[in-house]
Amino acid sequence: MYGWQQRLKYKMANYRSKMRRCDVPCPELDINSLKRKLPGDKNPAKNVKRPKRAEVNYLPPHPSGETSDSLEMDREELLNEVKKKNNHKIKAEFGRITTISLEQSFMYKLDHYTPKLIALMKAKGGVLGTKLRPFLEKLSQNQSIDMRRDSVIRSLILYLGEKQQDLFEDCLEDSRSDATEHVLKILVVYGANEEDPVDAALLLEGREIMPGCGSTAKACTLLMGLMYALNLAYPPTLRYTFEVFQKLFLGLDGIKLTPKVQALNVNLLS
């Protein structure tokens, strides 16, 4: 076994050396080269840049015909696109980074796990069971698919020991919340009956962007796409929620799970 490990190690080292010498640049190798590190950091295991959150194209070379200036213009265009209602570039950028279909994968896994999630939540008692009861009562009613998804996501956040108010900002249509007060949230606007949302938008760094999301579940998918496209960090207060979104609903880096999400995953698969 040791002999095979050493042989593979030398084969990969030779392969990387050949790639460095080839005409096509390989940024993943160049950026981790010892020649590019400071004199005090010339250690193979120090300051190594690796892909985050299961990104496939985390450090791609410039596309043919593109320069740093043209790519900067594309980035600024992407920031302007997120202000529009019909936004397809976020999904396309997410697919480029991960090779995963954003909305299709998220909605399929959410609907697939819904019956099991409801059963797990109904089995909860104590304080958590009391907090989950209003959402379970809504789920027992004849809801639309969008409202059902909304109730499942909100109850899932509580089930994970986090607060749904840290992700959702609920308000009435005639008294919309001030976007400048929020760094990263989903704005859910209700009509006069205060039951079904009439609009959903993203609040990012004090600005309301991407109005007309249609539903809270779709807003969650677009928020995930935006985080990947703009390389945003997950909110610390919702670390488990976004881990479930990424690793269970989108299937990205699902092997590495925290104990809490691993326990949930085992229960969903049992």
CSV table of C-alpha atoms in Angstrom, one decimal:
chain,number,residue,atom,x,y,z
A,1,MET,CA,0.0,0.0,0.0
A,2,TYR,CA,2.8,2.4,0.9
A,3,GLY,CA,4.5,1.7,-2.5
A,4,TRP,CA,1.3,2.6,-4.4
A,5,GLN,CA,0.9,5.8,-2.4
A,6,GLN,CA,4.5,6.9,-3.2
A,7,ARG,CA,4.1,6.0,-6.9
A,8,LEU,CA,0.9,8.0,-7.2
A,9,LYS,CA,2.5,10.9,-5.4
A,10,TYR,CA,5.4,11.0,-7.9
A,11,LYS,CA,3.1,10.5,-10.9
A,12,MET,CA,1.0,13.5,-9.8
A,13,ALA,CA,4.1,15.6,-9.2
A,14,ASN,CA,5.3,14.8,-12.7
A,15,TYR,CA,1.9,15.5,-14.2
A,16,ARG,CA,1.7,18.9,-12.4
A,17,SER,CA,5.2,19.8,-13.7
A,18,LYS,CA,4.1,19.0,-17.3
A,19,MET,CA,1.1,21.2,-16.9
A,20,ARG,CA,3.2,24.1,-15.7
A,21,ARG,CA,5.3,23.8,-18.8
A,22,CYS,CA,2.4,23.5,-21.3
A,23,ASP,CA,1.1,26.4,-23.4
A,24,VAL,CA,-2.3,26.5,-21.7
A,25,PRO,CA,-2.0,28.2,-18.3
A,26,CYS,CA,-3.3,26.5,-15.2
A,27,PRO,CA,-4.0,29.1,-12.4
A,28,GLU,CA,-4.7,26.4,-9.8
A,29,LEU,CA,-1.0,25.2,-10.1
A,30,ASP,CA,0.6,28.7,-10.6
A,31,ILE,CA,-1.1,30.3,-7.5
A,32,ASN,CA,0.1,27.5,-5.2
A,33,SER,CA,3.6,27.3,-6.7
A,34,LEU,CA,6.5,27.8,-4.2
A,35,LYS,CA,8.0,30.4,-6.5
A,36,ARG,CA,5.0,32.7,-6.0
A,37,LYS,CA,5.1,32.6,-2.2
A,38,LEU,CA,7.0,34.9,0.0
A,39,PRO,CA,10.4,33.8,1.3
A,40,GLY,CA,9.0,33.0,4.8
A,41,ASP,CA,6.0,31.2,3.3
A,42,LYS,CA,7.8,28.7,1.0
A,43,ASN,CA,6.2,25.7,2.5
A,44,PRO,CA,4.0,23.4,0.3
A,45,ALA,CA,1.3,23.2,3.0
A,46,LYS,CA,1.1,26.9,3.8
A,47,ASN,CA,-1.3,29.4,2.2
A,48,VAL,CA,-2.7,26.8,-0.2
A,49,LYS,CA,-5.7,28.0,-2.1
A,50,ARG,CA,-8.4,25.4,-2.4
A,51,PRO,CA,-12.0,25.4,-3.8
A,52,LYS,CA,-14.7,26.4,-1.4
A,53,ARG,CA,-18.3,25.0,-1.1
A,54,ALA,CA,-17.7,22.3,-3.8
A,55,GLU,CA,-16.8,24.8,-6.5
A,56,VAL,CA,-15.7,23.1,-9.7
A,57,ASN,CA,-14.4,26.2,-11.6
A,58,TYR,CA,-13.1,28.0,-8.6
A,59,LEU,CA,-10.0,29.5,-10.3
A,60,PRO,CA,-10.5,29.2,-14.1
A,61,PRO,CA,-8.1,30.8,-16.6
A,62,HIS,CA,-9.5,33.7,-18.6
A,63,PRO,CA,-11.8,32.5,-21.4
A,64,SER,CA,-10.5,32.9,-25.0
A,65,GLY,CA,-10.5,36.5,-26.0
A,66,GLU,CA,-11.2,37.9,-22.5
A,67,THR,CA,-8.9,40.1,-20.4
A,68,SER,CA,-9.0,41.2,-16.7
A,69,ASP,CA,-10.7,44.5,-17.8
A,70,SER,CA,-13.4,42.7,-19.9
A,71,LEU,CA,-14.1,40.3,-17.0
A,72,GLU,CA,-14.4,43.3,-14.6
A,73,MET,CA,-17.0,44.7,-16.9
A,74,ASP,CA,-18.9,41.4,-16.8
A,75,ARG,CA,-18.7,41.5,-13.0
A,76,GLU,CA,-20.2,45.0,-12.9
A,77,GLU,CA,-22.9,43.9,-15.4
A,78,LEU,CA,-23.7,40.9,-13.1
A,79,LEU,CA,-24.2,43.3,-10.2
A,80,ASN,CA,-26.6,45.4,-12.2
A,81,GLU,CA,-28.5,42.3,-13.4
A,82,VAL,CA,-29.4,41.3,-9.8
A,83,LYS,CA,-31.5,44.4,-9.6
A,84,LYS,CA,-33.8,43.1,-12.3
A,85,LYS,CA,-36.9,40.9,-11.9
A,86,ASN,CA,-36.2,38.3,-14.6
A,87,ASN,CA,-32.7,37.3,-13.7
A,88,HIS,CA,-31.2,34.3,-15.5
A,89,LYS,CA,-27.5,35.2,-15.2
A,90,ILE,CA,-27.3,34.2,-11.5
A,91,LYS,CA,-28.5,30.7,-12.4
A,92,ALA,CA,-26.1,30.5,-15.3
A,93,GLU,CA,-23.2,31.7,-13.2
A,94,PHE,CA,-24.1,29.2,-10.5
A,95,GLY,CA,-24.2,26.4,-13.1
A,96,ARG,CA,-20.8,27.5,-14.4
A,97,ILE,CA,-19.2,27.4,-11.0
A,98,THR,CA,-20.8,24.1,-9.8
A,99,THR,CA,-22.2,22.4,-12.9
A,100,ILE,CA,-25.5,22.0,-10.9
A,101,SER,CA,-28.9,23.2,-12.0
A,102,LEU,CA,-29.8,25.7,-9.2
A,103,GLU,CA,-33.6,25.9,-9.0
A,104,GLN,CA,-34.4,22.5,-10.3
A,105,SER,CA,-32.0,20.7,-7.8
A,106,PHE,CA,-33.1,22.8,-4.8
A,107,MET,CA,-36.8,22.4,-5.4
A,108,TYR,CA,-36.6,18.7,-6.2
A,109,LYS,CA,-34.7,17.8,-3.0
A,110,LEU,CA,-36.9,20.2,-0.9
A,111,ASP,CA,-40.1,18.5,-2.1
A,112,HIS,CA,-38.5,15.0,-1.9
A,113,TYR,CA,-37.5,15.5,1.8
A,114,THR,CA,-40.8,17.3,2.8
A,115,PRO,CA,-42.8,14.2,4.0
A,116,LYS,CA,-39.8,13.0,6.1
A,117,LEU,CA,-39.1,16.5,7.5
A,118,ILE,CA,-42.8,16.9,8.6
A,119,ALA,CA,-42.6,13.5,10.3
A,120,LEU,CA,-39.4,14.5,12.2
A,121,MET,CA,-40.9,17.8,13.3
A,122,LYS,CA,-44.1,16.2,14.5
A,123,ALA,CA,-42.1,13.9,16.7
A,124,LYS,CA,-40.5,16.8,18.5
A,125,GLY,CA,-41.8,17.8,21.9
A,126,GLY,CA,-40.9,20.4,24.5
A,127,VAL,CA,-40.1,24.0,23.6
A,128,LEU,CA,-39.1,23.1,20.1
A,129,GLY,CA,-42.3,21.2,19.5
A,130,THR,CA,-44.3,24.3,20.7
A,131,LYS,CA,-42.4,26.6,18.3
A,132,LEU,CA,-43.0,24.1,15.4
A,133,ARG,CA,-46.7,23.6,16.0
A,134,PRO,CA,-48.0,26.7,14.1
A,135,PHE,CA,-46.0,25.7,11.0
A,136,LEU,CA,-47.2,22.1,11.3
A,137,GLU,CA,-50.8,23.3,11.6
A,138,LYS,CA,-50.3,25.3,8.4
A,139,LEU,CA,-48.9,22.3,6.6
A,140,SER,CA,-52.0,20.2,7.6
A,141,GLN,CA,-54.1,22.7,5.7
A,142,ASN,CA,-54.7,22.6,1.9
A,143,GLN,CA,-51.8,25.0,1.0
A,144,SER,CA,-50.4,25.9,-2.4
A,145,ILE,CA,-47.1,24.4,-3.3
A,146,ASP,CA,-45.3,27.7,-2.7
A,147,MET,CA,-46.9,28.2,0.8
A,148,ARG,CA,-46.0,24.6,1.7
A,149,ARG,CA,-42.4,25.1,0.8
A,150,ASP,CA,-42.4,28.3,2.8
A,151,SER,CA,-43.7,26.6,5.9
A,152,VAL,CA,-41.2,23.7,5.5
A,153,ILE,CA,-38.2,26.0,5.2
A,154,ARG,CA,-39.2,28.1,8.1
A,155,SER,CA,-39.9,25.1,10.3
A,156,LEU,CA,-36.6,23.6,9.2
A,157,ILE,CA,-34.7,26.6,10.4
A,158,LEU,CA,-36.3,26.2,13.8
A,159,TYR,CA,-35.6,22.5,13.8
A,160,LEU,CA,-31.9,23.3,13.3
A,161,GLY,CA,-31.9,25.5,16.4
A,162,GLU,CA,-31.7,28.8,14.5
A,163,LYS,CA,-34.1,31.7,14.0
A,164,GLN,CA,-36.2,32.2,10.9
A,165,GLN,CA,-36.2,36.0,11.6
A,166,ASP,CA,-32.5,35.9,10.8
A,167,LEU,CA,-33.3,34.9,7.2
A,168,PHE,CA,-36.8,36.3,6.6
A,169,GLU,CA,-38.0,39.9,7.1
A,170,ASP,CA,-41.9,39.9,7.0
A,171,CYS,CA,-43.8,43.0,6.3
A,172,LEU,CA,-47.1,44.3,4.9
A,173,GLU,CA,-47.4,45.6,1.3
A,174,ASP,CA,-48.2,49.2,2.5
A,175,SER,CA,-45.4,49.3,5.0
A,176,ARG,CA,-42.3,47.7,3.5
A,177,SER,CA,-39.3,47.4,5.7
A,178,ASP,CA,-36.3,49.7,5.4
A,179,ALA,CA,-33.7,47.9,3.3
A,180,THR,CA,-30.8,49.9,4.8
A,181,GLU,CA,-31.2,48.1,8.1
A,182,HIS,CA,-30.3,44.7,6.7
A,183,VAL,CA,-27.1,43.2,5.4
A,184,LEU,CA,-28.4,39.9,4.0
A,185,LYS,CA,-32.1,38.8,4.2
A,186,ILE,CA,-35.1,37.8,2.2
A,187,LEU,CA,-37.9,40.4,2.3
A,188,VAL,CA,-41.4,38.7,2.3
A,189,VAL,CA,-44.3,41.1,1.6
A,190,TYR,CA,-47.8,40.1,2.6
A,191,GLY,CA,-51.1,41.5,1.3
A,192,ALA,CA,-54.1,42.7,3.3
A,193,ASN,CA,-55.1,39.2,4.4
A,194,GLU,CA,-51.6,38.7,5.9
A,195,GLU,CA,-51.6,35.1,4.7
A,196,ASP,CA,-50.2,34.6,1.2
A,197,PRO,CA,-47.1,36.6,0.3
A,198,VAL,CA,-47.5,38.9,-2.7
A,199,ASP,CA,-43.8,39.5,-3.3
A,200,ALA,CA,-40.4,38.4,-2.2
A,201,ALA,CA,-37.1,40.1,-2.7
A,202,LEU,CA,-33.5,40.0,-1.5
A,203,LEU,CA,-32.0,42.5,0.8
A,204,LEU,CA,-28.3,42.8,0.3
A,205,GLU,CA,-26.0,45.4,2.0
A,206,GLY,CA,-28.8,47.9,2.6
A,207,ARG,CA,-30.4,47.5,-0.9
A,208,GLU,CA,-33.5,45.7,-2.1
A,209,ILE,CA,-32.6,43.7,-5.2
A,210,MET,CA,-34.2,41.1,-7.3
A,211,PRO,CA,-37.9,41.9,-6.5
A,212,GLY,CA,-40.6,39.7,-7.9
A,213,CYS,CA,-39.0,36.4,-6.8
A,214,GLY,CA,-42.5,34.9,-6.6
A,215,SER,CA,-42.1,32.8,-3.5
A,216,THR,CA,-39.8,32.5,-0.5
A,217,ALA,CA,-38.5,29.1,-1.7
A,218,LYS,CA,-37.4,30.6,-5.0
A,219,ALA,CA,-35.9,33.5,-3.1
A,220,CYS,CA,-33.8,31.0,-1.2
A,221,THR,CA,-32.5,29.4,-4.4
A,222,LEU,CA,-31.6,32.8,-5.9
A,223,LEU,CA,-29.9,33.8,-2.7
A,224,MET,CA,-27.7,30.7,-2.9
A,225,GLY,CA,-26.9,31.5,-6.5
A,226,LEU,CA,-26.0,35.1,-5.5
A,227,MET,CA,-23.7,33.9,-2.8
A,228,TYR,CA,-21.8,31.7,-5.2
A,229,ALA,CA,-21.7,34.3,-8.0
A,230,LEU,CA,-20.5,37.1,-5.7
A,231,ASN,CA,-18.5,34.8,-3.3
A,232,LEU,CA,-20.4,35.9,-0.2
A,233,ALA,CA,-20.0,34.2,3.2
A,234,TYR,CA,-22.8,32.4,4.9
A,235,PRO,CA,-24.3,34.3,7.9
A,236,PRO,CA,-22.9,32.8,11.1
A,237,THR,CA,-26.3,32.7,12.8
A,238,LEU,CA,-27.7,30.5,9.9
A,239,ARG,CA,-24.7,28.2,9.4
A,240,TYR,CA,-26.7,25.0,9.7
A,241,THR,CA,-29.5,26.3,7.5
A,242,PHE,CA,-27.2,27.2,4.6
A,243,GLU,CA,-25.3,24.0,5.1
A,244,VAL,CA,-28.6,22.1,4.5
A,245,PHE,CA,-29.3,24.3,1.5
A,246,GLN,CA,-25.9,23.6,0.0
A,247,LYS,CA,-25.1,20.0,1.0
A,248,LEU,CA,-28.5,18.3,1.2
A,249,PHE,CA,-30.7,20.3,-1.2
A,250,LEU,CA,-28.1,21.1,-3.8
A,251,GLY,CA,-25.8,18.1,-3.2
A,252,LEU,CA,-22.6,20.1,-3.1
A,253,ASP,CA,-19.8,18.7,-0.9
A,254,GLY,CA,-22.3,16.4,0.9
A,255,ILE,CA,-19.6,14.1,2.3
A,256,LYS,CA,-18.4,16.7,4.8
A,257,LEU,CA,-21.3,17.4,7.2
A,258,THR,CA,-21.3,18.9,10.7
A,259,PRO,CA,-22.7,16.5,13.4
A,260,LYS,CA,-26.1,18.3,13.5
A,261,VAL,CA,-26.6,18.2,9.7
A,262,GLN,CA,-25.2,14.6,9.6
A,263,ALA,CA,-27.9,13.5,12.1
A,264,LEU,CA,-30.6,15.2,10.1
A,265,ASN,CA,-29.3,13.5,6.9
A,266,VAL,CA,-29.3,10.1,8.6
A,267,ASN,CA,-32.9,10.6,9.7
A,268,LEU,CA,-34.0,11.8,6.2
A,269,LEU,CA,-32.5,8.7,4.6
A,270,SER,CA,-33.7,6.2,7.2
